[in-house]
Amino acid sequence: MPLPPFEAPRLKLRRARYHIGDLTEQVRAYLRRSPLFLQIEADPTFAGGKKWVAHVREEVPPEFSTVIGDVIHNLRAALDLLACEVVRANHSNDNGVYFPFAESAIGLPAMIKKRHMDRAKPAVSILITKLAPYKGGNAALRAIHDLDIMDKHQALIPLSDMVGAPDIAGIPRIKHPARMGPIRNGAAFALPAAHSHLPVGLWANGEFTLRFDSLHLSVSGLKAVPLGGGEVIPTLVSLAKFVEDIIEQFVRIA
């Protein structure tokens, strides 16, 4: 039995959100295991002669990358299914129809034709142009496309960052103005002033989060990762909401 109009992209979106929920629970479980902690060590090169040193008990599970890839792929597939829906809504053939992504604003009109989106109503092409699915245009939309391609060549394994100083009895947790990371075994950090009296050898858990790497290694060298540096779960949630909004915009004009 055929699906109702626009149900197919919505199903892909729901699947992406299912994977986001799954990943959220996996990340919470990982952080609850206290995979990272910090210990004070003596070091005359640091202010006060001491530093916090990171110790990694458990690396970020590489399996997280497979769930991230599933989220991105379902969001990207939702856009292609959406493209087919709006073309069919105009009583046109959807063979070879894909959501268009271009290298630049100048190249977008040609890509709209190449992906056969000109078979849809003229309002569809106008909306696609407003969405700016090209490099230098809409960063979130372009990221869905680029990350989907990247995931086919390299695992999107998140990195860990410290976002709060160690939680020590009697001392309020200090929020860092910026994330500190990526956390590697042996990485050193200066002690906040509130910790300057603490003894060498003391250890404590910090407050950590997972983020997308800013760079990835390709055949041509290091390249920037779309939305690199963004915290993993909030970034994926935001991308899913963005795709939902796009679907509803097209539904209104189809």
PDB file of C-alpha atoms in Angstrom:
ATOM      1  CA  MET A   1       0.000   0.000   0.000  1.00  0.00           C
ATOM      2  CA  PRO A   2       1.493   3.380  -0.965  1.00  0.00           C
ATOM      3  CA  LEU A   3       2.305   5.841   1.785  1.00  0.00           C
ATOM      4  CA  PRO A   4       0.375   9.100   2.140  1.00  0.00           C
ATOM      5  CA  PRO A   5       2.069  12.123   0.533  1.00  0.00           C
ATOM      6  CA  PHE A   6       5.210  13.254   2.366  1.00  0.00           C
ATOM      7  CA  GLU A   7       5.070  10.356   4.814  1.00  0.00           C
ATOM      8  CA  ALA A   8       8.292   8.810   3.463  1.00  0.00           C
ATOM      9  CA  PRO A   9      10.580  11.747   4.378  1.00  0.00           C
ATOM     10  CA  ARG A  10       8.844  12.030   7.732  1.00  0.00           C
ATOM     11  CA  LEU A  11       9.563   8.329   8.393  1.00  0.00           C
ATOM     12  CA  LYS A  12      13.257   8.916   7.684  1.00  0.00           C
ATOM     13  CA  LEU A  13      13.192  11.888  10.041  1.00  0.00           C
ATOM     14  CA  ARG A  14      11.584   9.791  12.771  1.00  0.00           C
ATOM     15  CA  ARG A  15      14.240   7.134  12.263  1.00  0.00           C
ATOM     16  CA  ALA A  16      16.962   9.749  12.590  1.00  0.00           C
ATOM     17  CA  ARG A  17      15.425  10.887  15.875  1.00  0.00           C
ATOM     18  CA  TYR A  18      15.253   7.284  17.078  1.00  0.00           C
ATOM     19  CA  HIS A  19      19.009   6.999  16.504  1.00  0.00           C
ATOM     20  CA  ILE A  20      19.587  10.321  18.283  1.00  0.00           C
ATOM     21  CA  GLY A  21      17.715   8.973  21.305  1.00  0.00           C
ATOM     22  CA  ASP A  22      19.754   5.771  21.195  1.00  0.00           C
ATOM     23  CA  LEU A  23      23.019   7.704  20.974  1.00  0.00           C
ATOM     24  CA  THR A  24      21.963  10.008  23.816  1.00  0.00           C
ATOM     25  CA  GLU A  25      21.506   7.021  26.128  1.00  0.00           C
ATOM     26  CA  GLN A  26      24.802   5.478  25.023  1.00  0.00           C
ATOM     27  CA  VAL A  27      26.687   8.733  25.652  1.00  0.00           C
ATOM     28  CA  ARG A  28      25.075   9.135  29.079  1.00  0.00           C
ATOM     29  CA  ALA A  29      26.035   5.584  30.003  1.00  0.00           C
ATOM     30  CA  TYR A  30      29.592   6.193  28.820  1.00  0.00           C
ATOM     31  CA  LEU A  31      29.978   9.380  30.855  1.00  0.00           C
ATOM     32  CA  ARG A  32      28.411   7.723  33.926  1.00  0.00           C
ATOM     33  CA  ARG A  33      31.258   5.204  33.855  1.00  0.00           C
ATOM     34  CA  SER A  34      33.649   8.114  34.612  1.00  0.00           C
ATOM     35  CA  PRO A  35      35.872   7.292  31.637  1.00  0.00           C
ATOM     36  CA  LEU A  36      38.038  10.345  32.272  1.00  0.00           C
ATOM     37  CA  PHE A  37      39.445  11.903  35.417  1.00  0.00           C
ATOM     38  CA  LEU A  38      42.028  14.496  36.378  1.00  0.00           C
ATOM     39  CA  GLN A  39      44.851  14.379  38.907  1.00  0.00           C
ATOM     40  CA  ILE A  40      47.062  17.124  40.308  1.00  0.00           C
ATOM     41  CA  GLU A  41      50.752  16.767  39.509  1.00  0.00           C
ATOM     42  CA  ALA A  42      53.718  18.969  40.319  1.00  0.00           C
ATOM     43  CA  ASP A  43      55.094  21.029  37.437  1.00  0.00           C
ATOM     44  CA  PRO A  44      57.203  24.157  37.943  1.00  0.00           C
ATOM     45  CA  THR A  45      56.349  25.396  34.445  1.00  0.00           C
ATOM     46  CA  PHE A  46      52.705  25.965  35.508  1.00  0.00           C
ATOM     47  CA  ALA A  47      51.470  28.777  37.724  1.00  0.00           C
ATOM     48  CA  GLY A  48      51.593  27.669  41.344  1.00  0.00           C
ATOM     49  CA  GLY A  49      53.875  24.764  40.422  1.00  0.00           C
ATOM     50  CA  LYS A  50      50.963  22.373  39.852  1.00  0.00           C
ATOM     51  CA  LYS A  51      48.707  21.233  37.020  1.00  0.00           C
ATOM     52  CA  TRP A  52      45.705  19.035  36.379  1.00  0.00           C
ATOM     53  CA  VAL A  53      46.588  16.011  34.209  1.00  0.00           C
ATOM     54  CA  ALA A  54      43.949  14.073  32.310  1.00  0.00           C
ATOM     55  CA  HIS A  55      43.761  10.300  32.617  1.00  0.00           C
ATOM     56  CA  VAL A  56      41.650   8.253  30.219  1.00  0.00           C
ATOM     57  CA  ARG A  57      40.217   5.041  31.624  1.00  0.00           C
ATOM     58  CA  GLU A  58      38.025   4.371  28.589  1.00  0.00           C
ATOM     59  CA  GLU A  59      38.321   5.932  25.153  1.00  0.00           C
ATOM     60  CA  VAL A  60      35.248   7.225  23.340  1.00  0.00           C
ATOM     61  CA  PRO A  61      33.588   4.074  21.922  1.00  0.00           C
ATOM     62  CA  PRO A  62      34.137   3.976  18.142  1.00  0.00           C
ATOM     63  CA  GLU A  63      30.654   2.454  17.829  1.00  0.00           C
ATOM     64  CA  PHE A  64      29.260   5.946  18.438  1.00  0.00           C
ATOM     65  CA  SER A  65      30.361   6.809  14.906  1.00  0.00           C
ATOM     66  CA  THR A  66      28.007   4.224  13.398  1.00  0.00           C
ATOM     67  CA  VAL A  67      24.985   5.734  15.148  1.00  0.00           C
ATOM     68  CA  ILE A  68      26.019   9.251  14.128  1.00  0.00           C
ATOM     69  CA  GLY A  69      26.319   8.002  10.551  1.00  0.00           C
ATOM     70  CA  ASP A  70      22.821   6.484  10.744  1.00  0.00           C
ATOM     71  CA  VAL A  71      21.391   9.823  11.924  1.00  0.00           C
ATOM     72  CA  ILE A  72      23.070  11.795   9.151  1.00  0.00           C
ATOM     73  CA  HIS A  73      22.162   9.285   6.446  1.00  0.00           C
ATOM     74  CA  ASN A  74      18.491   9.271   7.413  1.00  0.00           C
ATOM     75  CA  LEU A  75      18.368  13.070   7.393  1.00  0.00           C
ATOM     76  CA  ARG A  76      20.023  13.154   3.962  1.00  0.00           C
ATOM     77  CA  ALA A  77      17.662  10.467   2.645  1.00  0.00           C
ATOM     78  CA  ALA A  78      14.691  12.453   3.959  1.00  0.00           C
ATOM     79  CA  LEU A  79      15.739  15.365   1.731  1.00  0.00           C
ATOM     80  CA  ASP A  80      15.932  13.152  -1.381  1.00  0.00           C
ATOM     81  CA  LEU A  81      12.546  11.607  -0.620  1.00  0.00           C
ATOM     82  CA  LEU A  82      11.179  15.096  -0.098  1.00  0.00           C
ATOM     83  CA  ALA A  83      12.476  16.131  -3.519  1.00  0.00           C
ATOM     84  CA  CYS A  84      10.668  13.200  -5.132  1.00  0.00           C
ATOM     85  CA  GLU A  85       7.463  14.041  -3.275  1.00  0.00           C
ATOM     86  CA  VAL A  86       7.299  17.636  -4.527  1.00  0.00           C
ATOM     87  CA  VAL A  87       7.993  16.507  -8.094  1.00  0.00           C
ATOM     88  CA  ARG A  88       5.231  13.894  -7.945  1.00  0.00           C
ATOM     89  CA  ALA A  89       2.925  16.511  -6.437  1.00  0.00           C
ATOM     90  CA  ASN A  90       3.304  18.370  -9.735  1.00  0.00           C
ATOM     91  CA  HIS A  91       2.302  15.181 -11.611  1.00  0.00           C
ATOM     92  CA  SER A  92       5.832  14.755 -12.966  1.00  0.00           C
ATOM     93  CA  ASN A  93       8.177  11.763 -13.220  1.00  0.00           C
ATOM     94  CA  ASP A  94      10.544  11.382 -10.258  1.00  0.00           C
ATOM     95  CA  ASN A  95      13.223   9.369 -12.104  1.00  0.00           C
ATOM     96  CA  GLY A  96      16.659  10.769 -11.302  1.00  0.00           C
ATOM     97  CA  VAL A  97      15.279  13.314  -8.835  1.00  0.00           C
ATOM     98  CA  TYR A  98      17.482  14.280  -5.872  1.00  0.00           C
ATOM     99  CA  PHE A  99      17.675  17.220  -3.523  1.00  0.00           C
ATOM    100  CA  PRO A 100      20.231  19.551  -5.170  1.00  0.00           C
ATOM    101  CA  PHE A 101      23.506  20.592  -3.556  1.00  0.00           C
ATOM    102  CA  ALA A 102      25.894  22.903  -5.382  1.00  0.00           C
ATOM    103  CA  GLU A 103      29.456  24.113  -4.971  1.00  0.00           C
ATOM    104  CA  SER A 104      28.361  27.760  -5.092  1.00  0.00           C
ATOM    105  CA  ALA A 105      25.353  30.027  -5.437  1.00  0.00           C
ATOM    106  CA  ILE A 106      26.219  30.539  -9.106  1.00  0.00           C
ATOM    107  CA  GLY A 107      26.093  26.790  -9.760  1.00  0.00           C
ATOM    108  CA  LEU A 108      22.788  26.157  -7.972  1.00  0.00           C
ATOM    109  CA  PRO A 109      20.394  26.826 -10.904  1.00  0.00           C
ATOM    110  CA  ALA A 110      22.248  24.286 -13.057  1.00  0.00           C
ATOM    111  CA  MET A 111      22.191  21.751 -10.222  1.00  0.00           C
ATOM    112  CA  ILE A 112      18.436  22.263  -9.763  1.00  0.00           C
ATOM    113  CA  LYS A 113      18.001  21.239 -13.391  1.00  0.00           C
ATOM    114  CA  LYS A 114      20.530  18.400 -13.164  1.00  0.00           C
ATOM    115  CA  ARG A 115      18.645  16.921 -10.197  1.00  0.00           C
ATOM    116  CA  HIS A 116      15.369  17.463 -12.117  1.00  0.00           C
ATOM    117  CA  MET A 117      13.837  19.699  -9.479  1.00  0.00           C
ATOM    118  CA  ASP A 118      12.618  21.916 -12.322  1.00  0.00           C
ATOM    119  CA  ARG A 119       9.891  19.283 -12.799  1.00  0.00           C
ATOM    120  CA  ALA A 120       8.261  20.585  -9.619  1.00  0.00           C
ATOM    121  CA  LYS A 121       6.320  23.824  -9.316  1.00  0.00           C
ATOM    122  CA  PRO A 122       8.369  27.023  -9.834  1.00  0.00           C
ATOM    123  CA  ALA A 123       7.824  27.839  -6.152  1.00  0.00           C
ATOM    124  CA  VAL A 124       9.935  24.794  -5.269  1.00  0.00           C
ATOM    125  CA  SER A 125      12.999  26.127  -7.091  1.00  0.00           C
ATOM    126  CA  ILE A 126      12.470  29.499  -5.442  1.00  0.00           C
ATOM    127  CA  LEU A 127      12.411  27.867  -1.998  1.00  0.00           C
ATOM    128  CA  ILE A 128      15.503  25.767  -2.755  1.00  0.00           C
ATOM    129  CA  THR A 129      17.343  28.946  -3.747  1.00  0.00           C
ATOM    130  CA  LYS A 130      16.320  30.587  -0.458  1.00  0.00           C
ATOM    131  CA  LEU A 131      17.570  27.564   1.480  1.00  0.00           C
ATOM    132  CA  ALA A 132      21.043  28.068  -0.085  1.00  0.00           C
ATOM    133  CA  PRO A 133      22.230  24.424  -0.287  1.00  0.00           C
ATOM    134  CA  TYR A 134      25.744  25.275  -1.419  1.00  0.00           C
ATOM    135  CA  LYS A 135      29.173  25.878   0.076  1.00  0.00           C
ATOM    136  CA  GLY A 136      29.188  29.236   1.782  1.00  0.00           C
ATOM    137  CA  GLY A 137      25.391  29.173   1.949  1.00  0.00           C
ATOM    138  CA  ASN A 138      23.360  27.394   4.621  1.00  0.00           C
ATOM    139  CA  ALA A 139      25.939  25.697   6.854  1.00  0.00           C
ATOM    140  CA  ALA A 140      23.509  23.249   8.489  1.00  0.00           C
ATOM    141  CA  LEU A 141      21.961  22.096   5.218  1.00  0.00           C
ATOM    142  CA  ARG A 142      25.311  21.704   3.524  1.00  0.00           C
ATOM    143  CA  ALA A 143      26.658  19.839   6.577  1.00  0.00           C
ATOM    144  CA  ILE A 144      24.016  17.118   6.239  1.00  0.00           C
ATOM    145  CA  HIS A 145      25.150  16.470   2.673  1.00  0.00           C
ATOM    146  CA  ASP A 146      28.889  16.685   3.363  1.00  0.00           C
ATOM    147  CA  LEU A 147      28.816  14.599   6.555  1.00  0.00           C
ATOM    148  CA  ASP A 148      26.830  11.900   4.750  1.00  0.00           C
ATOM    149  CA  ILE A 149      29.579  11.696   2.125  1.00  0.00           C
ATOM    150  CA  MET A 150      32.329  11.859   4.751  1.00  0.00           C
ATOM    151  CA  ASP A 151      30.790   9.003   6.729  1.00  0.00           C
ATOM    152  CA  LYS A 152      31.257   6.756   3.691  1.00  0.00           C
ATOM    153  CA  HIS A 153      35.020   7.331   3.804  1.00  0.00           C
ATOM    154  CA  GLN A 154      35.900   7.888   7.456  1.00  0.00           C
ATOM    155  CA  ALA A 155      34.207   7.125  10.775  1.00  0.00           C
ATOM    156  CA  LEU A 156      32.800  10.199  12.517  1.00  0.00           C
ATOM    157  CA  ILE A 157      34.226   9.379  15.955  1.00  0.00           C
ATOM    158  CA  PRO A 158      33.537  12.159  18.479  1.00  0.00           C
ATOM    159  CA  LEU A 159      36.170  13.725  20.721  1.00  0.00           C
ATOM    160  CA  SER A 160      35.859  14.466  24.439  1.00  0.00           C
ATOM    161  CA  ASP A 161      36.113  17.964  25.905  1.00  0.00           C
ATOM    162  CA  MET A 162      36.197  19.155  29.496  1.00  0.00           C
ATOM    163  CA  VAL A 163      33.500  21.770  30.087  1.00  0.00           C
ATOM    164  CA  GLY A 164      33.765  22.027  33.871  1.00  0.00           C
ATOM    165  CA  ALA A 165      36.630  21.831  36.350  1.00  0.00           C
ATOM    166  CA  PRO A 166      36.749  18.779  38.641  1.00  0.00           C
ATOM    167  CA  ASP A 167      33.943  18.468  41.174  1.00  0.00           C
ATOM    168  CA  ILE A 168      35.613  18.614  44.582  1.00  0.00           C
ATOM    169  CA  ALA A 169      33.801  18.540  47.921  1.00  0.00           C
ATOM    170  CA  GLY A 170      33.481  22.029  49.367  1.00  0.00           C
ATOM    171  CA  ILE A 171      34.445  23.777  46.103  1.00  0.00           C
ATOM    172  CA  PRO A 172      31.744  24.770  43.613  1.00  0.00           C
ATOM    173  CA  ARG A 173      32.315  23.329  40.154  1.00  0.00           C
ATOM    174  CA  ILE A 174      33.903  25.908  37.878  1.00  0.00           C
ATOM    175  CA  LYS A 175      32.501  26.260  34.371  1.00  0.00           C
ATOM    176  CA  HIS A 176      35.176  26.967  31.790  1.00  0.00           C
ATOM    177  CA  PRO A 177      34.483  29.897  29.454  1.00  0.00           C
ATOM    178  CA  ALA A 178      35.472  27.596  26.583  1.00  0.00           C
ATOM    179  CA  ARG A 179      35.715  23.841  26.129  1.00  0.00           C
ATOM    180  CA  MET A 180      39.138  22.381  26.833  1.00  0.00           C
ATOM    181  CA  GLY A 181      40.164  19.486  24.649  1.00  0.00           C
ATOM    182  CA  PRO A 182      40.318  17.147  22.990  1.00  0.00           C
ATOM    183  CA  ILE A 183      41.082  15.176  26.132  1.00  0.00           C
ATOM    184  CA  ARG A 184      44.007  12.865  25.586  1.00  0.00           C
ATOM    185  CA  ASN A 185      45.714  10.706  28.164  1.00  0.00           C
ATOM    186  CA  GLY A 186      48.346  12.919  29.798  1.00  0.00           C
ATOM    187  CA  ALA A 187      46.910  16.240  28.594  1.00  0.00           C
ATOM    188  CA  ALA A 188      47.720  19.022  31.093  1.00  0.00           C
ATOM    189  CA  PHE A 189      45.571  21.955  32.225  1.00  0.00           C
ATOM    190  CA  ALA A 190      46.292  24.878  34.517  1.00  0.00           C
ATOM    191  CA  LEU A 191      44.661  24.814  37.955  1.00  0.00           C
ATOM    192  CA  PRO A 192      41.923  27.424  38.498  1.00  0.00           C
ATOM    193  CA  ALA A 193      42.690  29.841  41.325  1.00  0.00           C
ATOM    194  CA  ALA A 194      40.095  28.104  43.509  1.00  0.00           C
ATOM    195  CA  HIS A 195      42.143  24.886  43.271  1.00  0.00           C
ATOM    196  CA  SER A 196      45.588  26.363  43.953  1.00  0.00           C
ATOM    197  CA  HIS A 197      45.650  25.086  47.562  1.00  0.00           C
ATOM    198  CA  LEU A 198      44.848  21.484  46.627  1.00  0.00           C
ATOM    199  CA  PRO A 199      47.591  18.871  47.198  1.00  0.00           C
ATOM    200  CA  VAL A 200      49.608  17.021  44.589  1.00  0.00           C
ATOM    201  CA  GLY A 201      48.147  13.564  44.008  1.00  0.00           C
ATOM    202  CA  LEU A 202      44.508  14.547  44.503  1.00  0.00           C
ATOM    203  CA  TRP A 203      42.228  13.308  41.733  1.00  0.00           C
ATOM    204  CA  ALA A 204      38.648  14.078  40.789  1.00  0.00           C
ATOM    205  CA  ASN A 205      36.155  13.653  37.973  1.00  0.00           C
ATOM    206  CA  GLY A 206      35.588  16.587  35.666  1.00  0.00           C
ATOM    207  CA  GLU A 207      32.515  17.460  33.626  1.00  0.00           C
ATOM    208  CA  PHE A 208      32.934  16.245  30.070  1.00  0.00           C
ATOM    209  CA  THR A 209      31.048  16.309  26.796  1.00  0.00           C
ATOM    210  CA  LEU A 210      31.491  14.889  23.299  1.00  0.00           C
ATOM    211  CA  ARG A 211      31.948  17.029  20.220  1.00  0.00           C
ATOM    212  CA  PHE A 212      32.576  16.626  16.510  1.00  0.00           C
ATOM    213  CA  ASP A 213      36.219  16.788  15.449  1.00  0.00           C
ATOM    214  CA  SER A 214      37.135  19.997  13.626  1.00  0.00           C
ATOM    215  CA  LEU A 215      39.416  18.259  11.126  1.00  0.00           C
ATOM    216  CA  HIS A 216      39.549  14.943   9.297  1.00  0.00           C
ATOM    217  CA  LEU A 217      42.328  13.330   7.325  1.00  0.00           C
ATOM    218  CA  SER A 218      41.648  12.849   3.624  1.00  0.00           C
ATOM    219  CA  VAL A 219      43.799  11.789   0.688  1.00  0.00           C
ATOM    220  CA  SER A 220      44.517  15.452  -0.018  1.00  0.00           C
ATOM    221  CA  GLY A 221      45.400  16.214   3.624  1.00  0.00           C
ATOM    222  CA  LEU A 222      43.549  17.683   6.575  1.00  0.00           C
ATOM    223  CA  LYS A 223      40.131  19.138   5.826  1.00  0.00           C
ATOM    224  CA  ALA A 224      37.619  20.993   7.975  1.00  0.00           C
ATOM    225  CA  VAL A 225      34.658  18.966   9.252  1.00  0.00           C
ATOM    226  CA  PRO A 226      31.239  20.598   8.723  1.00  0.00           C
ATOM    227  CA  LEU A 227      29.957  21.933  12.052  1.00  0.00           C
ATOM    228  CA  GLY A 228      33.228  20.715  13.603  1.00  0.00           C
ATOM    229  CA  GLY A 229      33.565  21.551  17.279  1.00  0.00           C
ATOM    230  CA  GLY A 230      29.826  21.333  17.851  1.00  0.00           C
ATOM    231  CA  GLU A 231      28.588  19.225  20.760  1.00  0.00           C
ATOM    232  CA  VAL A 232      27.362  15.952  19.257  1.00  0.00           C
ATOM    233  CA  ILE A 233      23.865  15.474  20.671  1.00  0.00           C
ATOM    234  CA  PRO A 234      22.657  19.110  20.499  1.00  0.00           C
ATOM    235  CA  THR A 235      24.057  19.386  16.964  1.00  0.00           C
ATOM    236  CA  LEU A 236      22.190  16.290  15.770  1.00  0.00           C
ATOM    237  CA  VAL A 237      18.975  17.412  17.483  1.00  0.00           C
ATOM    238  CA  SER A 238      19.287  20.799  15.769  1.00  0.00           C
ATOM    239  CA  LEU A 239      19.860  19.192  12.350  1.00  0.00           C
ATOM    240  CA  ALA A 240      16.784  16.984  12.774  1.00  0.00           C
ATOM    241  CA  LYS A 241      14.638  20.013  13.669  1.00  0.00           C
ATOM    242  CA  PHE A 242      16.063  21.836  10.662  1.00  0.00           C
ATOM    243  CA  VAL A 243      15.075  18.997   8.309  1.00  0.00           C
ATOM    244  CA  GLU A 244      11.608  18.883   9.874  1.00  0.00           C
ATOM    245  CA  ASP A 245      11.181  22.597   9.158  1.00  0.00           C
ATOM    246  CA  ILE A 246      12.317  22.101   5.553  1.00  0.00           C
ATOM    247  CA  ILE A 247       9.820  19.274   5.028  1.00  0.00           C
ATOM    248  CA  GLU A 248       6.966  21.398   6.307  1.00  0.00           C
ATOM    249  CA  GLN A 249       7.988  24.356   4.132  1.00  0.00           C
ATOM    250  CA  PHE A 250       7.804  22.159   1.031  1.00  0.00           C
ATOM    251  CA  VAL A 251       4.509  20.608   2.120  1.00  0.00           C
ATOM    252  CA  ARG A 252       2.966  24.076   2.231  1.00  0.00           C
ATOM    253  CA  ILE A 253       3.898  24.904  -1.382  1.00  0.00           C
ATOM    254  CA  ALA A 254       3.623  21.470  -3.041  1.00  0.00           C
TER     255      ALA A 254
END
